[in-house]
XYZ file of C-alpha atoms in Angstrom:
381
model
C -20.015 -21.065 -16.175
C -17.795 -19.591 -13.399
C -16.877 -16.381 -14.154
C -21.391 -16.797 -13.518
C -20.793 -18.070 -9.664
C -17.928 -15.218 -9.313
C -20.343 -12.599 -10.547
C -22.765 -13.704 -7.824
C -20.721 -14.350 -4.914
C -19.568 -10.653 -5.824
C -23.091 -9.292 -5.609
C -23.658 -11.378 -2.173
C -20.343 -10.356 -0.207
C -20.690 -7.107 -1.264
C -24.187 -6.438 -0.559
C -23.731 -7.949 2.718
C -20.780 -6.110 4.056
C -21.925 -2.750 2.820
C -25.672 -3.122 4.540
C -24.630 -5.695 7.109
C -21.261 -5.670 8.431
C -19.830 -1.977 7.667
C -22.630 -0.078 10.004
C -22.089 -2.465 12.622
C -17.633 -1.664 12.223
C -18.339 1.844 11.746
C -20.357 1.917 15.173
C -16.996 1.324 16.461
C -14.149 4.356 16.746
C -11.926 3.865 14.098
C -8.718 2.650 15.804
C -10.434 0.170 17.792
C -12.494 -1.435 14.578
C -8.374 -1.539 12.301
C -7.434 -3.469 15.947
C -10.685 -5.870 15.928
C -10.985 -6.215 12.293
C -6.858 -7.888 12.479
C -8.372 -10.019 15.437
C -10.665 -11.426 13.016
C -8.454 -11.928 10.449
C -6.479 -13.596 12.568
C -9.236 -15.537 14.148
C -9.688 -16.808 10.069
C -6.377 -17.479 9.223
C -5.484 -19.964 12.451
C -7.872 -22.783 11.906
C -8.524 -24.629 8.374
C -12.256 -23.796 8.679
C -11.555 -20.287 8.730
C -9.468 -20.144 5.773
C -11.625 -22.122 3.200
C -14.597 -20.089 3.911
C -11.841 -17.292 3.234
C -10.952 -18.485 0.588
C -14.706 -19.189 -0.611
C -15.941 -16.251 -0.319
C -13.009 -13.737 -1.580
C -10.071 -15.728 -3.668
C -9.884 -15.874 -7.455
C -7.032 -16.333 -10.038
C -6.771 -16.094 -13.892
C -3.871 -16.072 -15.397
C -3.637 -13.468 -17.772
C -3.246 -11.446 -14.363
C 0.455 -13.016 -13.434
C 2.787 -10.589 -13.547
C 6.985 -10.397 -13.398
C 8.159 -7.406 -11.551
C 11.924 -7.534 -10.970
C 12.428 -10.994 -10.861
C 9.676 -11.471 -8.612
C 6.416 -13.361 -9.913
C 2.321 -12.247 -8.633
C -0.750 -13.858 -9.461
C -2.255 -10.725 -9.835
C -1.006 -6.559 -9.160
C -3.546 -5.817 -6.282
C -1.458 -5.673 -2.640
C -2.000 -4.378 0.819
C -0.319 -1.374 1.274
C 1.819 -0.506 4.092
C -0.184 1.423 7.173
C -2.284 -1.816 7.795
C -0.774 -4.377 9.291
C 1.438 -2.533 11.358
C 3.336 -5.666 12.874
C 3.342 -7.211 10.246
C 0.415 -10.914 12.101
C -2.006 -11.292 9.365
C 0.035 -12.653 6.500
C -1.736 -15.492 6.265
C -4.707 -14.247 5.782
C -3.483 -11.901 2.437
C -3.402 -14.535 0.397
C -6.738 -15.816 0.788
C -8.875 -12.673 0.147
C -7.593 -12.342 -3.072
C -4.619 -10.821 -2.685
C -1.400 -10.836 -4.845
C 0.831 -9.444 -2.564
C 1.812 -7.385 0.449
C 3.451 -4.648 1.914
C 3.798 -4.571 5.518
C 4.736 -2.379 8.135
C 6.035 0.875 7.746
C 8.556 -0.909 10.929
C 11.052 1.511 12.257
C 14.942 0.920 13.645
C 13.768 1.436 17.573
C 10.356 0.433 19.196
C 7.552 3.127 18.049
C 4.384 3.834 20.117
C 2.856 6.363 17.874
C 1.528 9.826 18.340
C 0.293 10.406 21.623
C -3.913 9.769 21.762
C -5.105 6.099 21.500
C -8.073 6.437 20.728
C -7.859 9.083 17.905
C -5.420 9.197 15.900
C -7.693 7.560 13.216
C -10.860 9.307 11.435
C -13.126 8.247 9.159
C -14.540 10.991 6.170
C -17.347 8.473 4.934
C -19.159 11.482 2.668
C -15.479 11.917 1.300
C -14.379 8.028 1.410
C -11.302 8.578 3.028
C -9.888 8.504 6.715
C -8.139 11.038 8.232
C -4.628 9.002 9.826
C -2.474 10.141 12.758
C -0.805 7.361 13.992
C 2.720 8.387 13.666
C 4.217 4.780 12.631
C 4.140 2.412 15.386
C 5.252 -0.528 15.738
C 6.947 -2.980 17.763
C 9.997 -2.531 16.429
C 12.142 -4.386 13.308
C 13.882 -6.467 16.402
C 11.120 -8.243 17.613
C 9.265 -8.310 14.193
C 11.562 -9.921 12.387
C 12.846 -12.453 15.316
C 8.925 -13.506 15.142
C 9.119 -13.905 10.917
C 12.148 -15.347 10.763
C 11.611 -18.232 9.077
C 8.370 -17.949 8.386
C 6.994 -19.476 4.717
C 4.741 -16.709 2.429
C 1.998 -17.711 0.194
C 2.695 -14.968 -1.726
C 5.170 -11.847 -2.249
C 5.795 -9.819 1.292
C 7.259 -6.412 1.060
C 8.923 -5.013 4.389
C 8.216 -1.526 4.528
C 10.845 0.320 6.667
C 10.791 4.203 8.052
C 12.504 5.922 10.357
C 11.730 5.670 14.565
C 9.259 8.221 14.836
C 10.952 10.014 18.316
C 11.923 13.296 18.106
C 11.864 16.169 16.857
C 15.579 16.701 16.135
C 16.655 15.275 12.972
C 19.709 14.240 12.945
C 21.033 12.772 9.074
C 23.886 9.883 10.269
C 21.554 8.503 12.765
C 18.328 8.530 10.077
C 19.972 6.317 7.745
C 21.860 4.121 10.802
C 17.717 3.808 11.811
C 17.128 2.921 8.559
C 19.814 0.164 7.871
C 19.498 -1.760 11.210
C 15.763 -2.360 9.817
C 17.030 -3.194 6.235
C 20.007 -5.389 8.021
C 17.611 -7.216 10.771
C 15.226 -7.991 7.358
C 17.877 -10.098 5.252
C 16.824 -13.071 5.141
C 12.986 -12.097 5.383
C 10.373 -11.039 2.603
C 10.794 -10.303 -1.227
C 11.709 -6.183 -1.517
C 12.445 -3.566 0.810
C 10.112 0.123 0.155
C 11.999 2.981 2.196
C 9.598 4.897 2.856
C 10.743 8.930 3.054
C 6.982 9.852 2.926
C 5.615 9.715 6.216
C 3.566 13.516 7.263
C 2.784 12.343 10.469
C 5.951 12.312 11.854
C 7.947 14.902 14.786
C 10.810 15.731 12.369
C 8.193 16.180 9.358
C 10.675 14.642 5.494
C 14.519 15.578 5.728
C 15.074 13.385 2.857
C 13.360 15.147 0.341
C 15.777 17.108 0.688
C 18.929 15.298 -2.354
C 21.517 15.348 0.068
C 20.262 13.768 2.384
C 18.855 11.239 0.025
C 21.683 11.274 -1.567
C 22.966 10.181 1.659
C 20.968 7.345 2.364
C 20.974 5.825 -1.043
C 24.206 5.708 -1.063
C 23.841 4.033 2.640
C 21.444 1.346 0.727
C 23.639 0.858 -1.614
C 26.988 -0.374 0.584
C 23.763 -3.314 1.802
C 21.528 -3.648 -0.707
C 21.172 -6.725 -1.956
C 21.289 -8.396 -5.671
C 17.572 -10.383 -5.788
C 15.780 -8.013 -3.251
C 14.233 -5.071 -5.134
C 14.589 -1.883 -3.110
C 11.817 1.001 -3.606
C 11.417 4.478 -2.253
C 7.775 5.408 -1.457
C 7.676 9.368 -1.802
C 4.647 11.683 -0.425
C 2.024 12.776 -2.818
C 1.820 16.164 -2.684
C 4.983 17.634 -3.369
C 5.853 19.806 -5.909
C 7.096 18.667 -9.945
C 10.957 20.295 -9.159
C 10.651 18.108 -6.103
C 9.471 14.620 -7.834
C 12.071 15.181 -10.194
C 14.428 15.588 -7.957
C 14.161 12.000 -6.326
C 13.594 10.839 -9.018
C 16.561 11.635 -11.285
C 18.636 10.566 -7.479
C 16.948 7.621 -7.923
C 18.490 6.843 -10.886
C 21.466 7.917 -10.159
C 21.745 5.707 -7.441
C 20.554 3.091 -9.374
C 16.722 2.545 -7.595
C 14.371 -0.466 -8.982
C 11.100 1.983 -8.669
C 9.116 4.594 -6.760
C 6.009 3.474 -4.568
C 3.607 6.764 -5.737
C 2.195 7.488 -3.309
C 1.838 7.724 0.159
C -0.806 9.671 2.363
C -1.543 13.343 1.461
C -2.060 16.722 3.299
C -5.225 18.750 4.192
C -4.588 21.234 2.514
C -4.022 19.624 -1.029
C -7.357 17.747 -1.067
C -10.037 20.048 0.110
C -11.804 20.305 -3.461
C -12.661 16.896 -2.236
C -13.908 16.893 0.850
C -17.208 16.046 1.594
C -17.074 17.248 5.429
C -15.440 19.536 8.083
C -12.538 17.740 9.363
C -12.626 17.857 13.357
C -8.992 17.351 13.816
C -6.430 19.717 12.977
C -3.720 17.190 12.286
C -2.830 13.729 10.117
C -3.049 13.483 6.597
C -5.891 11.644 4.027
C -6.247 8.174 2.008
C -8.481 6.339 -0.434
C -10.235 9.233 -2.452
C -9.324 12.780 -1.958
C -5.640 11.312 -3.317
C -7.067 9.514 -6.183
C -5.751 12.320 -8.301
C -2.971 13.470 -6.802
C -1.642 9.809 -6.919
C -1.872 8.874 -10.250
C -1.114 12.447 -11.528
C 2.089 11.065 -9.859
C 2.422 7.685 -11.350
C 1.911 9.175 -14.990
C 4.410 12.217 -14.640
C 7.022 10.005 -13.401
C 6.452 6.854 -15.791
C 7.417 9.999 -18.355
C 10.533 11.143 -17.095
C 11.982 7.537 -16.281
C 10.207 6.413 -19.473
C 9.109 3.508 -18.079
C 12.634 1.824 -17.044
C 11.337 2.325 -13.207
C 9.021 -0.407 -11.173
C 6.050 1.713 -10.247
C 3.817 0.607 -7.621
C 0.677 2.791 -7.272
C -1.528 3.687 -4.140
C -4.063 5.914 -3.552
C -7.820 5.771 -3.886
C -8.179 2.582 -5.414
C -12.197 1.236 -4.644
C -12.547 -1.082 -8.051
C -11.208 -2.393 -10.888
C -11.530 1.015 -12.600
C -9.434 3.041 -10.605
C -6.691 0.257 -10.385
C -6.513 0.047 -14.511
C -6.612 3.541 -14.728
C -3.478 3.272 -12.648
C -1.720 0.514 -14.494
C -2.610 2.049 -17.923
C -0.928 5.950 -16.183
C 2.231 3.294 -16.293
C 1.845 1.515 -12.531
C 3.158 -1.542 -12.665
C 1.923 -2.604 -9.508
C -1.708 -1.531 -7.111
C -1.886 -1.239 -3.406
C -4.568 -0.492 -1.262
C -6.351 -0.232 2.013
C -9.194 2.480 2.156
C -11.374 0.804 -0.604
C -11.184 -2.338 1.269
C -12.498 -0.568 4.833
C -15.036 1.233 2.881
C -16.294 -1.423 -0.157
C -14.823 -4.857 1.750
C -12.767 -7.838 1.623
C -15.008 -8.963 -1.186
C -13.275 -6.175 -3.112
C -9.934 -7.155 -3.924
C -11.345 -9.990 -6.089
C -13.584 -8.220 -7.511
C -11.263 -5.206 -8.499
C -8.855 -8.175 -10.354
C -12.025 -10.032 -12.187
C -12.652 -6.258 -13.029
C -8.978 -6.624 -14.728
C -9.682 -9.411 -16.829
C -12.531 -7.539 -18.542
C -10.630 -4.561 -19.136
C -7.215 -6.051 -20.506
C -9.563 -8.578 -22.480
C -11.877 -5.116 -23.718
C -8.437 -3.616 -24.589
C -7.468 -6.808 -26.382
C -4.431 -6.958 -24.000
C -3.165 -10.264 -23.077
C -1.464 -9.463 -19.734
C -0.818 -6.802 -16.819
C 2.673 -5.913 -18.751
C 0.660 -4.973 -21.928
C -1.068 -2.885 -20.589
C 1.374 -0.665 -17.864
C 1.570 2.806 -19.239
C -0.236 2.431 -22.404
C -2.606 5.474 -21.937
C 0.169 7.217 -21.005
C 1.073 10.253 -23.902
C 4.445 8.791 -23.735
C 3.438 4.855 -25.640
C 0.998 7.071 -27.758
C 3.989 9.300 -29.113
């Protein structure tokens, strides 16, 4: 009976979002729409009626989705990716919409206004089911955000995504490392895990920590402040060459990093075959469907190279349960999404989780852990 109710709820909310809400939201310019939706989320999560309504419309729970990763318990493996809640303002809303966890940020050591051109830093590619992003790490800075979140109780695991302040074209190794360390220290008793973002494609000085010597220096510094009860993950780009991925993976294994977030946005030049419309802006990087195959291939490769001994969070192009399950069976322990929620609606979170339950049952699995890597050649040897 409950499954029938959930199915009916999914059909109604999907129809309503697709034919009523989304056409209205898409009338706004993309960055304005993002800010407006955040405001609506804050309003709903701030009062009892709103919270109750969110839970009735979107929440879904099933015991087979429970999973433990690096000592942290997750009600389900579907989380919010960094890049949506850049200032950590909506943590009360995420559990009600069905997310099993949420990654906040990226937060930077100093206040960061992001790239110039407010109102022209996001572009929807509707036919491609993608967002062209040129934000450039805009956020209020680690100190202010940590002060606001200090002492707050979270109802789901929270990841703290840290990046280097995007304020200069000149890369100075020690200044950059100190910037990361400032954020890590500010959030030492806030959140459940850290993600060190070395892969933002929209910064002035590029991605200098793809270089092994630079990455070793950063990981060595982080090793000195790493907390035993808080896992540390590294987020890498979608469009690295295989040898670059291997260098990062091997270095992370050497420094006993707990896991990798795979992957960040993809540069348009790497995603041409998935683009269905011409770009009208010559900067930025792509989310959504154009990065789906790239990220899943990286998940599969990293799982093979590490022989499944390191945590993998899969990100990129998750729009339904099949997309999430492909990443899980390729080797991902957890899944993150943003663009799928924008195009499909917030009800897609519960629908993905409901679909995962069916897929697990179909394959004879009783838990997410059993499915991780099950269709990767490593598990088939």
